[in-house]
Amino acid sequence: MWRLRRAAVACEVCQSLVKHSSGMKGILPLQKLHLVSRNSYHSHHPTLKLQRPQLRTSFQQFSSLTKLPLRKLKLFPIKYGYQPHRNFWPARLAARLLKLRYLILGSAVGGGYTAKKTFDQWKDMIPDLSDYKWIVPDIVWEIDEYIDLEKIRKALPNSEDLVKLAPDFDKIVESLSLLKDFFTTGSPGETAFRATDHGSENDKHYRKVSDKEKIDQLQEELLHTQLKYQRILERLEKENKELRKLVLQKDDKGIHHRKLKKSLIDMYSEVLDVLSDYDASYNTQDHLPRVVVVGDQSAGKTSVLEMIAQARIFPRGSGEMMTRSPVKVTLSEGPHHVALFKDSSREFDLTKEEDLAALRHEIELRMRKNVKEGYTVSPETISLNVKGPGLQRMVLVDLPGVINTVTSGMAPDTKETIFSISKAYMQNPNAIILCIQDGSVDAERSIVTDLVSQMDPHGRRTIFVLTKVDLAEKNVASPSRIQQIIEGKLFPMKALGYFAVVTGKGNSSESIEAIREYEEEFFQNSKLLKTSMLKAHQVTTRNLSLAVSDCFWKMVRESVEQQADSFKATRFNLETEWKNNYPRLRELDRNELFEKAKNEILDEVISLSQVTPKHWEEILQHSLWERVSTHVIENIYLPAAQTMNSGTFNTTVDIKLKQWTDKQLPNKAVEVAWETLQEEFSRFMTEPKGKEHDDIFDKLKEAVKEESIKRHKWNDFAEDSLRVIQHNALEDRSISDKQQWDAAIYFMEEALQARLKDTENAIENMVGPDWKKRWLYWKNRTQEQCVHNETKNELEKMLKCNEEHPAYLASDEITTVRKNLESRGVEVDPSLIKDTWHQVYRRHFLKTALNHCNLCRRGFYYYQRHFVDSELECNDVVLFWRIQRMLAITANTLRQQLTNTEVRRLEKNVKEVLEDFADDSEKKVKLLTGKRVQLAEDLSK
């Protein structure tokens, strides 16, 4: 009855709420209902979050209407107006239940839309990994074509077999509970009560002994189960290895026509090698992951590396330092177990003992070659690739062992050098440090742990390996000390993982298989595993190899994207700098600039063949006359002009011309032609091209020009043919017309005037400035110049008395001049008189010759009559005509040889020089320099 009363009160309250809300359409909101009614209709509504009124707290736990038997209530038809209180809430309940399906449907539709929108947002947030498909080898995507997965699935044990192999965990829990009760302290009565409810003291003791035996038995079963699983996994891995080996062998034999790409680890190793050769201005190579193997000397790090590589590839010695330089070992999968160096094509078969011995010997030779005289270790790296079936893919660097004391025979700075090399590799933030600790010696004697702690204090990229655990277990009195070392509690060094391995019995002739079998046998019987001091995944080099490989590739995946972003940022900065400094130039690196310069140089060489014949002949004739004019005037014309008659003049000229032609003239002509070719080639190479001229090529062009000229040699047969042509040209004395006669006179006047000008300059330098320059420019004569001036004046007086004086002074004339000067107080030397006379007489002779040349302008008529019945003789004009004609014919001959032969030979030499420079990287770096080149080089990298 009290429940009906409470319900009636609740219905009355709800009815009053409905009356106050009669103007509203639809269903009354749930929040406005009374607490008891709301609880009866929507007791599980998710949005119901209202506080209970304080006046209902007295009967709150008894006012739930969900316990009312609805079947006892009678429902009345609904009418407008007065409704009984006991018939109102069933109608409302029915109406609410009918409307509930719409709420559920609306919630489902809204929730589905919201879930779809959230899924789309998550999908958009996932990065596009299609660009990184190259990281995974193609064989992974096609593994179902080569590996029979169905066969492997059938070989795996089914669920029933696995259940049988699994231990009885209920028994284990029960045994552990008993063990806990056994070690629980308490009164004898409590212990007896836990052991059994009814029993004697003998039964209790027997139960304790049996529980201990049971625990040991369960531990043995657990260990055997782990070993059994280990054998199953090894068998499956062996089958997988054989299948992969078969697939790789088929690819090598060419069964599959698809060209296999390089494995990812090989490409990654090549990237490390290439970056190590580049300029380290951006530290590109130091940001890429690699496994750095460090440890004390003779700690067994080389042996651990050999176990991972599955071959005895490193030289070894008893107590002697064998690793003298870093060795980068790239491990990758392949059909055959082979090793090869980066700079050699020879493959060493690691399954043959003679190849292994040759490989160890080659590594030792390379190490000794890298070590400079006076040093013990070297920072230069030896790159070695090891391929084989089942090898874990990674890049390891074996470093020289850390030493504590420098012994005799070592360089004094060996310890510091090893520390610097180790720090240089370990300070790479993405390098994985494989710290090797000798377990057979005291941990306090280790040096490498402190070094690793300094470089990686938080242990985020360090893997600790304890070697020679078999010796440690025999020698260490407390096995818990090994556990403390493995767990990193004995010293403050932290690490990602801790491993214990066995590297053999100490015999250098042991094979990898024998060491592996000995290692597995040791850990099967070791107390370290039986007493749970070590876990199964912390032992054997196989588990170590898997852990290191997983850590390596995890680091690679994390750093590749980071490094790519770094490269993008660096390239963006370089491109911005290029656009700001060189907005109108393309980004050409050193090789591209060399190709551009090569094309320009070849175009300029071809331009030599476009020089007109007239230009060649004018240059050659002018250059040849400048070279031979002194000889012609001084050695041919002046001596012949001193003769008294024309017959002697012509005879002297013919003799001297013949001697000159036979000995000097052809050689001089070839030299002039070769120098002319060089000058024209240099002019084309160095001549600015206006706005298109690029001064960055100037050094390269100059070097190409010099090297090409050095290599070019003139044809030896040219002199012989040229001698005959020149001899014939000089023998021709016939002048056919007045035009040629005037040309010869003009040529003679130019030559004589040039000589006269040179002579007057020499006299001026000898006697000093004249009175006009002394007054205008405040210049004075020296004492020597005054003596020369007095001597010159005395000699000029003598020439005025005898204008036809010969070219040489007689002894009495010299004495007369000296005495005349002494009478005026001027002391002179006879040699000074002779030197002054030479210049004075030379000027007098040249002026006389020019006057005679003017007289010969109208002498062509007498020349045609061979100067018969005429006092005028113009044999000197004929001489200059012969010289002029020889120059013209020689220039024409040399021009033909230049254009037909020498230009082509020079072009060939230029091409050879450019090809040699293209193969010489150092030469290109030296000749193509500047900020623009370096910036383009950085962009190309």
CSV table of N, CA, C and O in Angstrom, one decimal, residues 211-271:
chain,number,residue,atom,x,y,z
A,211,ASP,N,56.3,-28.4,-2.6
A,211,ASP,CA,56.0,-27.2,-3.4
A,211,ASP,C,57.3,-26.6,-4.0
A,211,ASP,O,57.3,-26.2,-5.1
A,212,LYS,N,58.4,-26.7,-3.3
A,212,LYS,CA,59.6,-26.2,-3.8
A,212,LYS,C,60.1,-27.0,-5.0
A,212,LYS,O,60.5,-26.5,-6.0
A,213,GLU,N,59.9,-28.3,-4.9
A,213,GLU,CA,60.3,-29.2,-6.1
A,213,GLU,C,59.4,-28.9,-7.2
A,213,GLU,O,59.8,-28.9,-8.4
A,214,LYS,N,58.1,-28.6,-6.9
A,214,LYS,CA,57.2,-28.3,-8.0
A,214,LYS,C,57.6,-27.0,-8.7
A,214,LYS,O,57.5,-26.9,-10.0
A,215,ILE,N,58.0,-26.0,-8.0
A,215,ILE,CA,58.4,-24.7,-8.6
A,215,ILE,C,59.6,-24.9,-9.5
A,215,ILE,O,59.7,-24.4,-10.6
A,216,ASP,N,60.6,-25.7,-9.0
A,216,ASP,CA,61.8,-26.0,-9.9
A,216,ASP,C,61.4,-26.7,-11.1
A,216,ASP,O,61.9,-26.4,-12.2
A,217,GLN,N,60.4,-27.7,-11.0
A,217,GLN,CA,60.0,-28.4,-12.1
A,217,GLN,C,59.3,-27.5,-13.2
A,217,GLN,O,59.5,-27.6,-14.4
A,218,LEU,N,58.5,-26.6,-12.6
A,218,LEU,CA,57.8,-25.7,-13.5
A,218,LEU,C,58.7,-24.7,-14.3
A,218,LEU,O,58.6,-24.4,-15.4
A,219,GLN,N,59.8,-24.3,-13.6
A,219,GLN,CA,60.8,-23.5,-14.2
A,219,GLN,C,61.5,-24.3,-15.3
A,219,GLN,O,61.8,-23.7,-16.4
A,220,GLU,N,61.8,-25.5,-15.1
A,220,GLU,CA,62.4,-26.3,-16.1
A,220,GLU,C,61.5,-26.5,-17.3
A,220,GLU,O,61.9,-26.4,-18.5
A,221,GLU,N,60.2,-26.7,-17.0
A,221,GLU,CA,59.3,-26.9,-18.1
A,221,GLU,C,59.2,-25.6,-18.9
A,221,GLU,O,59.1,-25.6,-20.2
A,222,LEU,N,59.2,-24.5,-18.3
A,222,LEU,CA,59.1,-23.2,-18.9
A,222,LEU,C,60.3,-22.9,-19.8
A,222,LEU,O,60.2,-22.5,-21.0
A,223,LEU,N,61.5,-23.3,-19.3
A,223,LEU,CA,62.7,-23.1,-20.1
A,223,LEU,C,62.7,-24.0,-21.3
A,223,LEU,O,63.1,-23.6,-22.4
A,224,HIS,N,62.3,-25.3,-21.1
A,224,HIS,CA,62.2,-26.2,-22.3
A,224,HIS,C,61.2,-25.8,-23.3
A,224,HIS,O,61.4,-25.9,-24.5
A,225,THR,N,60.1,-25.2,-22.8
A,225,THR,CA,59.1,-24.7,-23.8
A,225,THR,C,59.7,-23.5,-24.6
A,225,THR,O,59.5,-23.5,-25.8
A,226,GLN,N,60.4,-22.6,-23.9
A,226,GLN,CA,61.0,-21.5,-24.7
A,226,GLN,C,62.0,-22.0,-25.7
A,226,GLN,O,62.1,-21.5,-26.8
A,227,LEU,N,62.8,-23.0,-25.3
A,227,LEU,CA,63.8,-23.5,-26.2
A,227,LEU,C,63.1,-24.2,-27.4
A,227,LEU,O,63.6,-24.2,-28.5
A,228,LYS,N,62.0,-24.9,-27.1
A,228,LYS,CA,61.2,-25.6,-28.2
A,228,LYS,C,60.7,-24.6,-29.2
A,228,LYS,O,60.8,-24.7,-30.4
A,229,TYR,N,60.1,-23.5,-28.7
A,229,TYR,CA,59.7,-22.4,-29.6
A,229,TYR,C,60.8,-21.8,-30.3
A,229,TYR,O,60.7,-21.5,-31.5
A,230,GLN,N,62.0,-21.7,-29.7
A,230,GLN,CA,63.1,-21.2,-30.3
A,230,GLN,C,63.6,-22.1,-31.5
A,230,GLN,O,63.9,-21.6,-32.6
A,231,ARG,N,63.5,-23.4,-31.3
A,231,ARG,CA,63.9,-24.3,-32.4
A,231,ARG,C,62.9,-24.2,-33.5
A,231,ARG,O,63.3,-24.3,-34.7
A,232,ILE,N,61.6,-24.1,-33.2
A,232,ILE,CA,60.6,-24.0,-34.3
A,232,ILE,C,60.9,-22.7,-35.1
A,232,ILE,O,60.8,-22.8,-36.3
A,233,LEU,N,61.1,-21.6,-34.4
A,233,LEU,CA,61.4,-20.4,-35.2
A,233,LEU,C,62.7,-20.5,-36.0
A,233,LEU,O,62.7,-20.0,-37.1
A,234,GLU,N,63.7,-21.1,-35.5
A,234,GLU,CA,64.9,-21.3,-36.2
A,234,GLU,C,64.7,-22.2,-37.4
A,234,GLU,O,65.3,-21.9,-38.5
A,235,ARG,N,63.9,-23.2,-37.3
A,235,ARG,CA,63.6,-24.1,-38.4
A,235,ARG,C,62.9,-23.3,-39.5
A,235,ARG,O,63.2,-23.4,-40.7
A,236,LEU,N,61.9,-22.5,-39.1
A,236,LEU,CA,61.1,-21.7,-40.1
A,236,LEU,C,62.0,-20.7,-40.8
A,236,LEU,O,61.9,-20.4,-42.0
A,237,GLU,N,62.9,-20.0,-40.0
A,237,GLU,CA,63.8,-19.1,-40.6
A,237,GLU,C,64.8,-19.7,-41.5
A,237,GLU,O,65.1,-19.1,-42.5
A,238,LYS,N,65.2,-20.9,-41.2
A,238,LYS,CA,66.1,-21.6,-42.1
A,238,LYS,C,65.4,-21.9,-43.4
A,238,LYS,O,66.0,-21.8,-44.5
A,239,GLU,N,64.2,-22.4,-43.3
A,239,GLU,CA,63.4,-22.7,-44.6
A,239,GLU,C,63.2,-21.4,-45.4
A,239,GLU,O,63.3,-21.4,-46.6
A,240,ASN,N,62.9,-20.3,-44.7
A,240,ASN,CA,62.7,-19.0,-45.3
A,240,ASN,C,64.0,-18.6,-46.0
A,240,ASN,O,64.0,-18.0,-47.1
A,241,LYS,N,65.1,-18.8,-45.3
A,241,LYS,CA,66.4,-18.4,-45.9
A,241,LYS,C,66.7,-19.2,-47.1
A,241,LYS,O,67.2,-18.6,-48.1
A,242,GLU,N,66.4,-20.5,-47.1
A,242,GLU,CA,66.7,-21.3,-48.3
A,242,GLU,C,65.8,-20.9,-49.5
A,242,GLU,O,66.2,-20.8,-50.6
A,243,LEU,N,64.5,-20.5,-49.2
A,243,LEU,CA,63.6,-20.1,-50.2
A,243,LEU,C,64.1,-18.7,-50.8
A,243,LEU,O,64.1,-18.5,-52.0
A,244,ARG,N,64.5,-17.8,-50.0
A,244,ARG,CA,65.0,-16.5,-50.5
A,244,ARG,C,66.3,-16.7,-51.3
A,244,ARG,O,66.5,-16.0,-52.3
A,245,LYS,N,67.2,-17.6,-50.8
A,245,LYS,CA,68.4,-17.9,-51.5
A,245,LYS,C,68.1,-18.4,-52.9
A,245,LYS,O,68.7,-18.1,-53.9
A,246,LEU,N,67.1,-19.3,-53.0
A,246,LEU,CA,66.7,-19.9,-54.3
A,246,LEU,C,66.2,-18.8,-55.2
A,246,LEU,O,66.5,-18.8,-56.4
A,247,VAL,N,65.4,-17.9,-54.6
A,247,VAL,CA,64.8,-16.8,-55.4
A,247,VAL,C,65.9,-15.9,-56.0
A,247,VAL,O,65.9,-15.5,-57.2
A,248,LEU,N,66.9,-15.5,-55.1
A,248,LEU,CA,68.0,-14.7,-55.5
A,248,LEU,C,68.8,-15.3,-56.6
A,248,LEU,O,69.3,-14.7,-57.5
A,249,GLN,N,69.0,-16.6,-56.4
A,249,GLN,CA,69.9,-17.3,-57.4
A,249,GLN,C,69.2,-17.4,-58.8
A,249,GLN,O,69.8,-17.2,-59.8
A,250,LYS,N,67.8,-17.5,-58.7
A,250,LYS,CA,67.1,-17.5,-60.0
A,250,LYS,C,67.2,-16.2,-60.7
A,250,LYS,O,67.4,-16.0,-61.9
A,251,ASP,N,67.1,-15.1,-59.9
A,251,ASP,CA,67.3,-13.7,-60.4
A,251,ASP,C,68.7,-13.5,-61.0
A,251,ASP,O,68.9,-12.9,-62.0
A,252,ASP,N,69.7,-14.1,-60.4
A,252,ASP,CA,71.1,-14.0,-60.9
A,252,ASP,C,71.3,-14.7,-62.2
A,252,ASP,O,72.0,-14.3,-63.1
A,253,LYS,N,70.6,-15.9,-62.3
A,253,LYS,CA,70.7,-16.6,-63.5
A,253,LYS,C,69.9,-16.1,-64.7
A,253,LYS,O,70.0,-16.6,-65.8
A,254,GLY,N,69.1,-15.1,-64.4
A,254,GLY,CA,68.4,-14.4,-65.5
A,254,GLY,C,67.1,-15.1,-65.8
A,254,GLY,O,66.5,-14.9,-66.9
A,255,ILE,N,66.5,-15.9,-64.9
A,255,ILE,CA,65.2,-16.6,-65.2
A,255,ILE,C,64.1,-15.5,-65.2
A,255,ILE,O,63.3,-15.6,-66.1
A,256,HIS,N,64.2,-14.5,-64.3
A,256,HIS,CA,63.3,-13.4,-64.4
A,256,HIS,C,63.9,-12.3,-65.2
A,256,HIS,O,65.0,-11.9,-64.9
A,257,HIS,N,63.1,-11.9,-66.1
A,257,HIS,CA,63.6,-10.8,-67.0
A,257,HIS,C,63.5,-9.4,-66.4
A,257,HIS,O,64.1,-8.5,-66.9
A,258,ARG,N,62.8,-9.4,-65.3
A,258,ARG,CA,62.7,-8.1,-64.6
A,258,ARG,C,64.1,-7.7,-64.0
A,258,ARG,O,64.7,-8.5,-63.3
A,259,LYS,N,64.5,-6.5,-64.2
A,259,LYS,CA,65.8,-6.1,-63.7
A,259,LYS,C,65.6,-5.7,-62.2
A,259,LYS,O,64.9,-4.9,-61.8
A,260,LEU,N,66.4,-6.4,-61.3
A,260,LEU,CA,66.3,-6.2,-59.9
A,260,LEU,C,67.0,-4.9,-59.6
A,260,LEU,O,68.1,-4.6,-60.0
A,261,LYS,N,66.4,-4.1,-58.7
A,261,LYS,CA,67.0,-2.9,-58.2
A,261,LYS,C,67.9,-3.2,-57.1
A,261,LYS,O,67.9,-4.2,-56.5
A,262,LYS,N,68.8,-2.2,-56.8
A,262,LYS,CA,69.7,-2.3,-55.7
A,262,LYS,C,68.8,-2.4,-54.4
A,262,LYS,O,67.8,-1.8,-54.3
A,263,SER,N,69.4,-3.1,-53.4
A,263,SER,CA,68.7,-3.2,-52.1
A,263,SER,C,68.8,-1.9,-51.4
A,263,SER,O,69.7,-1.1,-51.7
A,264,LEU,N,67.8,-1.7,-50.5
A,264,LEU,CA,67.8,-0.4,-49.8
A,264,LEU,C,69.1,-0.1,-49.0
A,264,LEU,O,69.6,1.0,-49.0
A,265,ILE,N,69.6,-1.2,-48.4
A,265,ILE,CA,70.8,-1.0,-47.5
A,265,ILE,C,72.0,-0.6,-48.4
A,265,ILE,O,72.8,0.1,-48.0
A,266,ASP,N,72.1,-1.2,-49.6
A,266,ASP,CA,73.2,-0.9,-50.5
A,266,ASP,C,73.1,0.6,-50.9
A,266,ASP,O,74.1,1.3,-50.9
A,267,MET,N,71.9,1.0,-51.3
A,267,MET,CA,71.8,2.4,-51.7
A,267,MET,C,72.1,3.4,-50.5
A,267,MET,O,72.7,4.4,-50.6
A,268,TYR,N,71.6,3.0,-49.3
A,268,TYR,CA,71.9,3.8,-48.1
A,268,TYR,C,73.4,3.9,-47.8
A,268,TYR,O,73.9,4.9,-47.5
A,269,SER,N,74.1,2.7,-48.0
A,269,SER,CA,75.5,2.7,-47.8
A,269,SER,C,76.2,3.6,-48.8
A,269,SER,O,77.2,4.3,-48.5
A,270,GLU,N,75.8,3.6,-50.1
A,270,GLU,CA,76.4,4.4,-51.1
A,270,GLU,C,76.2,5.9,-50.8
A,270,GLU,O,77.0,6.7,-51.0
A,271,VAL,N,75.0,6.2,-50.2
A,271,VAL,CA,74.7,7.6,-49.8
A,271,VAL,C,75.7,8.0,-48.8
A,271,VAL,O,76.3,9.2,-48.8
